[in-house]
Amino acid sequence: MEDRDIAASLGKAEGILKFLQYHLLEIELSAYALKIHELINIQHQLFLAFTRNYPEASDFTYLLNFPRSGALVVDGQRWNFVRHGLGLRFVREEPIPQLVVEMHDQFGNYAKVDWWRLTLFLESMGIPIERTEAEQAILEHDRSIQ
């Protein structure tokens, strides 16, 4: 095989590799999109259960009249929560596996997903994700709903 044939073969292989990497990224982003929708759904369920169980909690800006901690049952699942800063962290205790839903700010906006919320949710499921991946997945999600 001549040098130019080898170079042509390498060029084709690089092209195929780039193609596969691009489509693998698309698959990862679509898998993340499903997890983003799952997270939004859980956040909505937790928000509804919280407002139903704690009707006196009405300060959704500073959470001043929110309990420091508590528990909820959503669809037969037991969730504990802790208030911190301007948000709430929910941890599903039952059933296993334990899940984390970190609504660290804008608790009243249950449709909000940012890289931090997505990262903690996925990592609690045993799915590692880098910050840049999470940010890209959020951008793709935001574009898809506009």
mmCIF file of N, CA and C in Angstrom:
data_model
loop_
_atom_site.group_PDB
_atom_site.id
_atom_site.type_symbol
_atom_site.label_atom_id
_atom_site.label_comp_id
_atom_site.label_asym_id
_atom_site.label_seq_id
_atom_site.Cartn_x
_atom_site.Cartn_y
_atom_site.Cartn_z
ATOM 1 N N MET A 1 0.848 -1.172 0.000
ATOM 2 C CA MET A 1 0.000 0.000 0.000
ATOM 3 C C MET A 1 0.893 1.235 0.000
ATOM 4 N N GLU A 2 0.571 2.166 -0.845
ATOM 5 C CA GLU A 2 1.378 3.374 -0.977
ATOM 6 C C GLU A 2 1.005 4.384 0.097
ATOM 7 N N ASP A 3 1.929 5.340 0.262
ATOM 8 C CA ASP A 3 1.727 6.368 1.293
ATOM 9 C C ASP A 3 0.424 7.131 1.091
ATOM 10 N N ARG A 4 0.107 7.471 -0.157
ATOM 11 C CA ARG A 4 -1.119 8.253 -0.383
ATOM 12 C C ARG A 4 -2.363 7.416 -0.083
ATOM 13 N N ASP A 5 -2.296 6.087 -0.327
ATOM 14 C CA ASP A 5 -3.426 5.211 0.009
ATOM 15 C C ASP A 5 -3.615 5.149 1.528
ATOM 16 N N ILE A 6 -2.486 5.080 2.234
ATOM 17 C CA ILE A 6 -2.541 5.058 3.695
ATOM 18 C C ILE A 6 -3.116 6.378 4.214
ATOM 19 N N ALA A 7 -2.660 7.481 3.627
ATOM 20 C CA ALA A 7 -3.160 8.802 4.035
ATOM 21 C C ALA A 7 -4.652 8.922 3.754
ATOM 22 N N ALA A 8 -5.100 8.422 2.617
ATOM 23 C CA ALA A 8 -6.530 8.477 2.275
ATOM 24 C C ALA A 8 -7.337 7.629 3.253
ATOM 25 N N SER A 9 -6.814 6.457 3.591
ATOM 26 C CA SER A 9 -7.504 5.589 4.548
ATOM 27 C C SER A 9 -7.583 6.241 5.924
ATOM 28 N N LEU A 10 -6.485 6.882 6.336
ATOM 29 C CA LEU A 10 -6.482 7.576 7.627
ATOM 30 C C LEU A 10 -7.466 8.741 7.625
ATOM 31 N N GLY A 11 -7.518 9.456 6.509
ATOM 32 C CA GLY A 11 -8.469 10.565 6.387
ATOM 33 C C GLY A 11 -9.902 10.079 6.516
ATOM 34 N N LYS A 12 -10.209 8.949 5.872
ATOM 35 C CA LYS A 12 -11.559 8.372 5.973
ATOM 36 C C LYS A 12 -11.838 7.934 7.414
ATOM 37 N N ALA A 13 -10.848 7.303 8.037
ATOM 38 C CA ALA A 13 -11.026 6.838 9.423
ATOM 39 C C ALA A 13 -11.268 8.016 10.362
ATOM 40 N N GLU A 14 -10.540 9.108 10.154
ATOM 41 C CA GLU A 14 -10.752 10.299 10.988
ATOM 42 C C GLU A 14 -12.143 10.870 10.769
ATOM 43 N N GLY A 15 -12.588 10.863 9.513
ATOM 44 C CA GLY A 15 -13.936 11.344 9.203
ATOM 45 C C GLY A 15 -14.998 10.486 9.868
ATOM 46 N N ILE A 16 -14.812 9.186 9.831
ATOM 47 C CA ILE A 16 -15.764 8.274 10.481
ATOM 48 C C ILE A 16 -15.758 8.489 11.984
ATOM 49 N N LEU A 17 -14.563 8.657 12.558
ATOM 50 C CA LEU A 17 -14.453 8.897 13.995
ATOM 51 C C LEU A 17 -15.179 10.184 14.399
ATOM 52 N N LYS A 18 -14.992 11.248 13.629
ATOM 53 C CA LYS A 18 -15.684 12.511 13.920
ATOM 54 C C LYS A 18 -17.197 12.341 13.818
ATOM 55 N N PHE A 19 -17.640 11.612 12.802
ATOM 56 C CA PHE A 19 -19.064 11.341 12.619
ATOM 57 C C PHE A 19 -19.620 10.601 13.841
ATOM 58 N N LEU A 20 -18.924 9.562 14.267
ATOM 59 C CA LEU A 20 -19.385 8.769 15.410
ATOM 60 C C LEU A 20 -19.375 9.601 16.696
ATOM 61 N N GLN A 21 -18.341 10.411 16.896
ATOM 62 C CA GLN A 21 -18.284 11.260 18.082
ATOM 63 C C GLN A 21 -19.443 12.244 18.107
ATOM 64 N N TYR A 22 -19.748 12.838 16.967
ATOM 65 C CA TYR A 22 -20.846 13.793 16.870
ATOM 66 C C TYR A 22 -22.170 13.121 17.240
ATOM 67 N N HIS A 23 -22.409 11.938 16.671
ATOM 68 C CA HIS A 23 -23.675 11.255 16.930
ATOM 69 C C HIS A 23 -23.731 10.679 18.336
ATOM 70 N N LEU A 24 -22.599 10.294 18.877
ATOM 71 C CA LEU A 24 -22.574 9.856 20.274
ATOM 72 C C LEU A 24 -22.935 11.022 21.184
ATOM 73 N N LEU A 25 -22.444 12.214 20.895
ATOM 74 C CA LEU A 25 -22.799 13.399 21.665
ATOM 75 C C LEU A 25 -24.301 13.662 21.562
ATOM 76 N N GLU A 26 -24.866 13.509 20.357
ATOM 77 C CA GLU A 26 -26.315 13.682 20.189
ATOM 78 C C GLU A 26 -27.089 12.690 21.041
ATOM 79 N N ILE A 27 -26.633 11.444 21.088
ATOM 80 C CA ILE A 27 -27.299 10.414 21.891
ATOM 81 C C ILE A 27 -27.207 10.777 23.368
ATOM 82 N N GLU A 28 -26.017 11.205 23.817
ATOM 83 C CA GLU A 28 -25.856 11.604 25.214
ATOM 84 C C GLU A 28 -26.775 12.764 25.547
ATOM 85 N N LEU A 29 -26.848 13.768 24.666
ATOM 86 C CA LEU A 29 -27.703 14.921 24.919
ATOM 87 C C LEU A 29 -29.168 14.521 24.958
ATOM 88 N N SER A 30 -29.582 13.590 24.092
ATOM 89 C CA SER A 30 -30.980 13.171 24.129
ATOM 90 C C SER A 30 -31.259 12.371 25.396
ATOM 91 N N ALA A 31 -30.285 11.598 25.871
ATOM 92 C CA ALA A 31 -30.458 10.886 27.138
ATOM 93 C C ALA A 31 -30.559 11.896 28.280
ATOM 94 N N TYR A 32 -29.745 12.942 28.225
ATOM 95 C CA TYR A 32 -29.829 13.992 29.236
ATOM 96 C C TYR A 32 -31.173 14.709 29.154
ATOM 97 N N ALA A 33 -31.696 14.882 27.943
ATOM 98 C CA ALA A 33 -32.990 15.550 27.783
ATOM 99 C C ALA A 33 -34.075 14.777 28.518
ATOM 100 N N LEU A 34 -34.031 13.460 28.438
ATOM 101 C CA LEU A 34 -35.005 12.641 29.169
ATOM 102 C C LEU A 34 -34.857 12.833 30.667
ATOM 103 N N LYS A 35 -33.628 12.905 31.140
ATOM 104 C CA LYS A 35 -33.393 13.101 32.573
ATOM 105 C C LYS A 35 -33.818 14.501 33.007
ATOM 106 N N ILE A 36 -33.647 15.490 32.141
ATOM 107 C CA ILE A 36 -34.093 16.851 32.461
ATOM 108 C C ILE A 36 -35.605 16.866 32.625
ATOM 109 N N HIS A 37 -36.318 16.210 31.724
ATOM 110 C CA HIS A 37 -37.783 16.145 31.833
ATOM 111 C C HIS A 37 -38.196 15.403 33.102
ATOM 112 N N GLU A 38 -37.476 14.341 33.425
ATOM 113 C CA GLU A 38 -37.750 13.599 34.658
ATOM 114 C C GLU A 38 -37.540 14.497 35.878
ATOM 115 N N LEU A 39 -36.452 15.261 35.872
ATOM 116 C CA LEU A 39 -36.163 16.167 36.985
ATOM 117 C C LEU A 39 -37.249 17.225 37.122
ATOM 118 N N ILE A 40 -37.660 17.818 36.012
ATOM 119 C CA ILE A 40 -38.714 18.840 36.066
ATOM 120 C C ILE A 40 -40.007 18.240 36.615
ATOM 121 N N ASN A 41 -40.338 17.050 36.198
ATOM 122 C CA ASN A 41 -41.539 16.379 36.684
ATOM 123 C C ASN A 41 -41.467 16.142 38.197
ATOM 124 N N ILE A 42 -40.329 15.662 38.665
ATOM 125 C CA ILE A 42 -40.158 15.425 40.108
ATOM 126 C C ILE A 42 -40.210 16.742 40.872
ATOM 127 N N GLN A 43 -39.552 17.771 40.350
ATOM 128 C CA GLN A 43 -39.595 19.078 41.012
ATOM 129 C C GLN A 43 -41.034 19.571 41.125
ATOM 130 N N HIS A 44 -41.813 19.387 40.084
ATOM 131 C CA HIS A 44 -43.216 19.800 40.096
ATOM 132 C C HIS A 44 -43.986 19.022 41.161
ATOM 133 N N GLN A 45 -43.799 17.721 41.201
ATOM 134 C CA GLN A 45 -44.479 16.896 42.198
ATOM 135 C C GLN A 45 -44.085 17.303 43.616
ATOM 136 N N LEU A 46 -42.789 17.552 43.838
ATOM 137 C CA LEU A 46 -42.327 17.961 45.164
ATOM 138 C C LEU A 46 -42.891 19.327 45.543
ATOM 139 N N PHE A 47 -42.927 20.242 44.586
ATOM 140 C CA PHE A 47 -43.475 21.569 44.841
ATOM 141 C C PHE A 47 -44.947 21.477 45.233
ATOM 142 N N LEU A 48 -45.726 20.699 44.483
ATOM 143 C CA LEU A 48 -47.148 20.547 44.799
ATOM 144 C C LEU A 48 -47.351 19.910 46.173
ATOM 145 N N ALA A 49 -46.598 18.865 46.467
ATOM 146 C CA ALA A 49 -46.717 18.203 47.774
ATOM 147 C C ALA A 49 -46.301 19.142 48.896
ATOM 148 N N PHE A 50 -45.244 19.911 48.670
ATOM 149 C CA PHE A 50 -44.776 20.842 49.696
ATOM 150 C C PHE A 50 -45.835 21.900 49.974
ATOM 151 N N THR A 51 -46.373 22.533 48.941
ATOM 152 C CA THR A 51 -47.359 23.602 49.153
ATOM 153 C C THR A 51 -48.649 23.056 49.764
ATOM 154 N N ARG A 52 -48.978 21.815 49.470
ATOM 155 C CA ARG A 52 -50.158 21.181 50.060
ATOM 156 C C ARG A 52 -49.927 20.876 51.544
ATOM 157 N N ASN A 53 -48.739 20.389 51.886
ATOM 158 C CA ASN A 53 -48.434 19.997 53.267
ATOM 159 C C ASN A 53 -48.003 21.158 54.157
ATOM 160 N N TYR A 54 -47.518 22.229 53.558
ATOM 161 C CA TYR A 54 -47.038 23.391 54.322
ATOM 162 C C TYR A 54 -47.685 24.661 53.757
ATOM 163 N N PRO A 55 -49.012 24.794 53.910
ATOM 164 C CA PRO A 55 -49.704 25.947 53.316
ATOM 165 C C PRO A 55 -49.286 27.286 53.907
ATOM 166 N N GLU A 56 -48.735 27.291 55.113
ATOM 167 C CA GLU A 56 -48.275 28.542 55.735
ATOM 168 C C GLU A 56 -46.992 29.066 55.098
ATOM 169 N N ALA A 57 -46.295 28.227 54.362
ATOM 170 C CA ALA A 57 -45.053 28.638 53.692
ATOM 171 C C ALA A 57 -45.424 29.413 52.429
ATOM 172 N N SER A 58 -45.307 30.727 52.510
ATOM 173 C CA SER A 58 -45.761 31.562 51.396
ATOM 174 C C SER A 58 -44.687 32.507 50.852
ATOM 175 N N ASP A 59 -43.566 32.614 51.547
ATOM 176 C CA ASP A 59 -42.491 33.515 51.104
ATOM 177 C C ASP A 59 -41.539 32.753 50.175
ATOM 178 N N PHE A 60 -41.878 32.731 48.871
ATOM 179 C CA PHE A 60 -41.098 31.959 47.915
ATOM 180 C C PHE A 60 -39.824 32.674 47.469
ATOM 181 N N THR A 61 -39.604 33.891 47.965
ATOM 182 C CA THR A 61 -38.376 34.607 47.630
ATOM 183 C C THR A 61 -37.267 34.279 48.629
ATOM 184 N N TYR A 62 -37.539 34.499 49.900
ATOM 185 C CA TYR A 62 -36.518 34.305 50.941
ATOM 186 C C TYR A 62 -36.781 33.086 51.819
ATOM 187 N N LEU A 63 -37.927 32.448 51.642
ATOM 188 C CA LEU A 63 -38.298 31.236 52.385
ATOM 189 C C LEU A 63 -38.333 31.468 53.899
ATOM 190 N N LEU A 64 -38.623 32.690 54.312
ATOM 191 C CA LEU A 64 -38.562 33.046 55.729
ATOM 192 C C LEU A 64 -39.546 32.250 56.585
ATOM 193 N N ASN A 65 -40.711 31.921 56.035
ATOM 194 C CA ASN A 65 -41.672 31.168 56.836
ATOM 195 C C ASN A 65 -41.754 29.696 56.404
ATOM 196 N N PHE A 66 -40.674 29.202 55.834
ATOM 197 C CA PHE A 66 -40.578 27.797 55.460
ATOM 198 C C PHE A 66 -39.989 27.005 56.622
ATOM 199 N N PRO A 67 -40.406 25.762 56.805
ATOM 200 C CA PRO A 67 -39.773 24.927 57.841
ATOM 201 C C PRO A 67 -38.310 24.660 57.483
ATOM 202 N N ARG A 68 -37.480 24.485 58.506
ATOM 203 C CA ARG A 68 -36.058 24.208 58.282
ATOM 204 C C ARG A 68 -35.850 22.828 57.673
ATOM 205 N N SER A 69 -36.733 21.915 58.027
ATOM 206 C CA SER A 69 -36.642 20.561 57.491
ATOM 207 C C SER A 69 -38.005 19.906 57.609
ATOM 208 N N GLY A 70 -38.154 18.789 56.944
ATOM 209 C CA GLY A 70 -39.420 18.076 57.004
ATOM 210 C C GLY A 70 -39.399 16.873 56.088
ATOM 211 N N ALA A 71 -40.579 16.308 55.914
ATOM 212 C CA ALA A 71 -40.710 15.114 55.086
ATOM 213 C C ALA A 71 -42.001 15.192 54.292
ATOM 214 N N LEU A 72 -41.988 14.553 53.135
ATOM 215 C CA LEU A 72 -43.147 14.489 52.249
ATOM 216 C C LEU A 72 -43.271 13.069 51.711
ATOM 217 N N VAL A 73 -44.485 12.731 51.334
ATOM 218 C CA VAL A 73 -44.701 11.484 50.599
ATOM 219 C C VAL A 73 -45.294 11.880 49.253
ATOM 220 N N VAL A 74 -44.630 11.443 48.195
ATOM 221 C CA VAL A 74 -45.057 11.738 46.824
ATOM 222 C C VAL A 74 -45.141 10.417 46.075
ATOM 223 N N ASP A 75 -46.331 10.069 45.636
ATOM 224 C CA ASP A 75 -46.549 8.800 44.922
ATOM 225 C C ASP A 75 -45.971 7.608 45.683
ATOM 226 N N GLY A 76 -46.169 7.588 46.982
ATOM 227 C CA GLY A 76 -45.686 6.486 47.806
ATOM 228 C C GLY A 76 -44.199 6.530 48.110
ATOM 229 N N GLN A 77 -43.514 7.569 47.657
ATOM 230 C CA GLN A 77 -42.072 7.706 47.904
ATOM 231 C C GLN A 77 -41.847 8.706 49.031
ATOM 232 N N ARG A 78 -40.947 8.356 49.956
ATOM 233 C CA ARG A 78 -40.665 9.237 51.084
ATOM 234 C C ARG A 78 -39.477 10.135 50.764
ATOM 235 N N TRP A 79 -39.719 11.440 50.872
ATOM 236 C CA TRP A 79 -38.699 12.454 50.611
ATOM 237 C C TRP A 79 -38.492 13.280 51.873
ATOM 238 N N ASN A 80 -37.252 13.497 52.256
ATOM 239 C CA ASN A 80 -36.904 14.432 53.326
ATOM 240 C C ASN A 80 -36.374 15.696 52.670
ATOM 241 N N PHE A 81 -36.536 16.824 53.359
ATOM 242 C CA PHE A 81 -35.996 18.066 52.811
ATOM 243 C C PHE A 81 -35.352 18.886 53.911
ATOM 244 N N VAL A 82 -34.420 19.745 53.486
ATOM 245 C CA VAL A 82 -33.737 20.690 54.361
ATOM 246 C C VAL A 82 -33.713 22.022 53.640
ATOM 247 N N ARG A 83 -34.092 23.072 54.356
ATOM 248 C CA ARG A 83 -34.008 24.424 53.800
ATOM 249 C C ARG A 83 -32.580 24.919 53.980
ATOM 250 N N HIS A 84 -32.061 25.556 52.960
ATOM 251 C CA HIS A 84 -30.725 26.149 53.056
ATOM 252 C C HIS A 84 -30.685 27.351 52.130
ATOM 253 N N GLY A 85 -30.154 28.439 52.598
ATOM 254 C CA GLY A 85 -30.071 29.640 51.770
ATOM 255 C C GLY A 85 -31.435 30.013 51.224
ATOM 256 N N LEU A 86 -31.530 30.084 49.917
ATOM 257 C CA LEU A 86 -32.791 30.440 49.259
ATOM 258 C C LEU A 86 -33.457 29.235 48.602
ATOM 259 N N GLY A 87 -33.134 28.057 49.083
ATOM 260 C CA GLY A 87 -33.693 26.867 48.451
ATOM 261 C C GLY A 87 -33.908 25.710 49.395
ATOM 262 N N LEU A 88 -34.330 24.614 48.795
ATOM 263 C CA LEU A 88 -34.586 23.367 49.513
ATOM 264 C C LEU A 88 -33.859 22.235 48.810
ATOM 265 N N ARG A 89 -33.332 21.327 49.612
ATOM 266 C CA ARG A 89 -32.727 20.105 49.070
ATOM 267 C C ARG A 89 -33.609 18.945 49.495
ATOM 268 N N PHE A 90 -34.089 18.214 48.499
ATOM 269 C CA PHE A 90 -34.914 17.041 48.746
ATOM 270 C C PHE A 90 -34.079 15.790 48.505
ATOM 271 N N VAL A 91 -34.241 14.823 49.406
ATOM 272 C CA VAL A 91 -33.549 13.545 49.263
ATOM 273 C C VAL A 91 -34.595 12.440 49.385
ATOM 274 N N ARG A 92 -34.698 11.640 48.338
ATOM 275 C CA ARG A 92 -35.635 10.509 48.391
ATOM 276 C C ARG A 92 -35.001 9.406 49.219
ATOM 277 N N GLU A 93 -35.669 9.050 50.309
ATOM 278 C CA GLU A 93 -35.165 8.001 51.190
ATOM 279 C C GLU A 93 -35.699 6.629 50.798
ATOM 280 N N GLU A 94 -36.933 6.577 50.359
ATOM 281 C CA GLU A 94 -37.550 5.318 49.932
ATOM 282 C C GLU A 94 -38.367 5.584 48.693
ATOM 283 N N PRO A 95 -38.332 4.754 47.708
ATOM 284 C CA PRO A 95 -37.527 3.536 47.615
ATOM 285 C C PRO A 95 -36.073 3.857 47.264
ATOM 286 N N ILE A 96 -35.254 2.893 47.471
ATOM 287 C CA ILE A 96 -33.856 2.987 47.084
ATOM 288 C C ILE A 96 -33.806 2.870 45.565
ATOM 289 N N PRO A 97 -32.963 3.523 44.817
ATOM 290 C CA PRO A 97 -31.829 4.305 45.288
ATOM 291 C C PRO A 97 -32.264 5.704 45.732
ATOM 292 N N GLN A 98 -31.441 6.246 46.591
ATOM 293 C CA GLN A 98 -31.654 7.603 47.080
ATOM 294 C C GLN A 98 -31.436 8.581 45.924
ATOM 295 N N LEU A 99 -32.354 9.526 45.777
ATOM 296 C CA LEU A 99 -32.214 10.567 44.754
ATOM 297 C C LEU A 99 -32.096 11.920 45.427
ATOM 298 N N VAL A 100 -31.394 12.839 44.776
ATOM 299 C CA VAL A 100 -31.258 14.201 45.287
ATOM 300 C C VAL A 100 -31.881 15.156 44.268
ATOM 301 N N VAL A 101 -32.769 16.008 44.777
ATOM 302 C CA VAL A 101 -33.338 17.089 43.968
ATOM 303 C C VAL A 101 -33.012 18.373 44.709
ATOM 304 N N GLU A 102 -32.086 19.123 44.153
ATOM 305 C CA GLU A 102 -31.552 20.340 44.768
ATOM 306 C C GLU A 102 -32.197 21.560 44.126
ATOM 307 N N MET A 103 -33.229 22.082 44.786
ATOM 308 C CA MET A 103 -33.887 23.297 44.293
ATOM 309 C C MET A 103 -33.278 24.456 45.076
ATOM 310 N N HIS A 104 -32.018 24.768 44.770
ATOM 311 C CA HIS A 104 -31.190 25.663 45.574
ATOM 312 C C HIS A 104 -31.580 27.131 45.483
ATOM 313 N N ASP A 105 -32.390 27.474 44.511
ATOM 314 C CA ASP A 105 -32.896 28.843 44.412
ATOM 315 C C ASP A 105 -34.199 28.806 43.617
ATOM 316 N N GLN A 106 -34.950 29.889 43.667
ATOM 317 C CA GLN A 106 -36.211 29.995 42.933
ATOM 318 C C GLN A 106 -37.093 28.765 43.135
ATOM 319 N N PHE A 107 -37.322 28.433 44.405
ATOM 320 C CA PHE A 107 -38.110 27.237 44.720
ATOM 321 C C PHE A 107 -39.474 27.254 44.038
ATOM 322 N N GLY A 108 -40.089 28.407 43.930
ATOM 323 C CA GLY A 108 -41.400 28.506 43.302
ATOM 324 C C GLY A 108 -41.388 28.219 41.814
ATOM 325 N N ASN A 109 -40.227 28.238 41.184
ATOM 326 C CA ASN A 109 -40.101 27.964 39.755
ATOM 327 C C ASN A 109 -39.649 26.516 39.569
ATOM 328 N N TYR A 110 -40.605 25.604 39.704
ATOM 329 C CA TYR A 110 -40.270 24.181 39.644
ATOM 330 C C TYR A 110 -39.808 23.737 38.259
ATOM 331 N N ALA A 111 -40.035 24.558 37.229
ATOM 332 C CA ALA A 111 -39.589 24.199 35.878
ATOM 333 C C ALA A 111 -38.135 24.582 35.631
ATOM 334 N N LYS A 112 -37.520 25.259 36.605
ATOM 335 C CA LYS A 112 -36.124 25.690 36.427
ATOM 336 C C LYS A 112 -35.179 24.494 36.553
ATOM 337 N N VAL A 113 -34.267 24.412 35.609
ATOM 338 C CA VAL A 113 -33.184 23.433 35.689
ATOM 339 C C VAL A 113 -31.912 24.168 35.299
ATOM 340 N N ASP A 114 -30.917 24.067 36.149
ATOM 341 C CA ASP A 114 -29.608 24.628 35.822
ATOM 342 C C ASP A 114 -28.582 23.510 35.950
ATOM 343 N N TRP A 115 -27.339 23.822 35.630
ATOM 344 C CA TRP A 115 -26.313 22.782 35.611
ATOM 345 C C TRP A 115 -26.137 22.146 36.982
ATOM 346 N N TRP A 116 -26.294 22.916 38.054
ATOM 347 C CA TRP A 116 -26.087 22.383 39.401
ATOM 348 C C TRP A 116 -27.198 21.411 39.766
ATOM 349 N N ARG A 117 -28.459 21.790 39.485
ATOM 350 C CA ARG A 117 -29.588 20.899 39.766
ATOM 351 C C ARG A 117 -29.439 19.597 38.983
ATOM 352 N N LEU A 118 -29.117 19.712 37.696
ATOM 353 C CA LEU A 118 -28.980 18.528 36.859
ATOM 354 C C LEU A 118 -27.824 17.647 37.322
ATOM 355 N N THR A 119 -26.709 18.262 37.651
ATOM 356 C CA THR A 119 -25.529 17.495 38.079
ATOM 357 C C THR A 119 -25.819 16.688 39.334
ATOM 358 N N LEU A 120 -26.395 17.327 40.351
ATOM 359 C CA LEU A 120 -26.666 16.600 41.593
ATOM 360 C C LEU A 120 -27.707 15.502 41.393
ATOM 361 N N PHE A 121 -28.710 15.765 40.574
ATOM 362 C CA PHE A 121 -29.734 14.768 40.279
ATOM 363 C C PHE A 121 -29.110 13.552 39.593
ATOM 364 N N LEU A 122 -28.336 13.803 38.537
ATOM 365 C CA LEU A 122 -27.718 12.693 37.805
ATOM 366 C C LEU A 122 -26.709 11.944 38.668
ATOM 367 N N GLU A 123 -25.885 12.663 39.404
ATOM 368 C CA GLU A 123 -24.890 11.993 40.243
ATOM 369 C C GLU A 123 -25.547 11.142 41.319
ATOM 370 N N SER A 124 -26.714 11.566 41.815
ATOM 371 C CA SER A 124 -27.416 10.750 42.801
ATOM 372 C C SER A 124 -27.932 9.458 42.178
ATOM 373 N N MET A 125 -28.045 9.433 40.850
ATOM 374 C CA MET A 125 -28.458 8.229 40.120
ATOM 375 C C MET A 125 -27.256 7.398 39.687
ATOM 376 N N GLY A 126 -26.074 7.874 40.031
ATOM 377 C CA GLY A 126 -24.864 7.167 39.626
ATOM 378 C C GLY A 126 -24.415 7.498 38.217
ATOM 379 N N ILE A 127 -24.905 8.629 37.680
ATOM 380 C CA ILE A 127 -24.535 9.055 36.323
ATOM 381 C C ILE A 127 -23.597 10.248 36.440
ATOM 382 N N PRO A 128 -22.290 10.039 36.229
ATOM 383 C CA PRO A 128 -21.363 11.168 36.325
ATOM 384 C C PRO A 128 -21.535 12.113 35.141
ATOM 385 N N ILE A 129 -21.368 13.398 35.401
ATOM 386 C CA ILE A 129 -21.487 14.393 34.344
ATOM 387 C C ILE A 129 -20.570 15.561 34.689
ATOM 388 N N GLU A 130 -19.884 16.058 33.690
ATOM 389 C CA GLU A 130 -19.033 17.232 33.866
ATOM 390 C C GLU A 130 -19.890 18.491 33.772
ATOM 391 N N ARG A 131 -19.418 19.567 34.370
ATOM 392 C CA ARG A 131 -20.167 20.818 34.340
ATOM 393 C C ARG A 131 -20.460 21.262 32.909
ATOM 394 N N THR A 132 -19.464 21.174 32.018
ATOM 395 C CA THR A 132 -19.673 21.616 30.634
ATOM 396 C C THR A 132 -20.737 20.768 29.931
ATOM 397 N N GLU A 133 -20.766 19.468 30.233
ATOM 398 C CA GLU A 133 -21.797 18.600 29.656
ATOM 399 C C GLU A 133 -23.182 19.007 30.154
ATOM 400 N N ALA A 134 -23.260 19.278 31.451
ATOM 401 C CA ALA A 134 -24.541 19.679 32.041
ATOM 402 C C ALA A 134 -25.003 21.008 31.448
ATOM 403 N N GLU A 135 -24.087 21.945 31.323
ATOM 404 C CA GLU A 135 -24.446 23.245 30.739
ATOM 405 C C GLU A 135 -24.928 23.078 29.301
ATOM 406 N N GLN A 136 -24.250 22.229 28.519
ATOM 407 C CA GLN A 136 -24.642 21.987 27.129
ATOM 408 C C GLN A 136 -26.017 21.328 27.068
ATOM 409 N N ALA A 137 -26.262 20.369 27.941
ATOM 410 C CA ALA A 137 -27.567 19.701 27.967
ATOM 411 C C ALA A 137 -28.677 20.690 28.298
ATOM 412 N N ILE A 138 -28.409 21.611 29.220
ATOM 413 C CA ILE A 138 -29.402 22.630 29.584
ATOM 414 C C ILE A 138 -29.663 23.559 28.389
ATOM 415 N N LEU A 139 -28.599 23.972 27.697
ATOM 416 C CA LEU A 139 -28.768 24.816 26.510
ATOM 417 C C LEU A 139 -29.625 24.118 25.452
ATOM 418 N N GLU A 140 -29.339 22.848 25.207
ATOM 419 C CA GLU A 140 -30.114 22.087 24.225
ATOM 420 C C GLU A 140 -31.570 21.987 24.663
ATOM 421 N N HIS A 141 -31.788 21.754 25.944
ATOM 422 C CA HIS A 141 -33.153 21.690 26.463
ATOM 423 C C HIS A 141 -33.871 23.012 26.267
ATOM 424 N N ASP A 142 -33.207 24.101 26.626
ATOM 425 C CA ASP A 142 -33.819 25.417 26.498
ATOM 426 C C ASP A 142 -34.169 25.728 25.048
ATOM 427 N N ARG A 143 -33.280 25.354 24.122
ATOM 428 C CA ARG A 143 -33.556 25.573 22.693
ATOM 429 C C ARG A 143 -34.757 24.749 22.235
ATOM 430 N N SER A 144 -34.884 23.542 22.755
ATOM 431 C CA SER A 144 -35.964 22.648 22.298
ATOM 432 C C SER A 144 -37.337 23.102 22.769
ATOM 433 N N ILE A 145 -37.395 23.881 23.850
ATOM 434 C CA ILE A 145 -38.706 24.311 24.359
ATOM 435 C C ILE A 145 -39.081 25.714 23.913
ATOM 436 N N GLN A 146 -38.203 26.373 23.170
ATOM 437 C CA GLN A 146 -38.526 27.741 22.707
ATOM 438 C C GLN A 146 -39.295 27.713 21.421
#
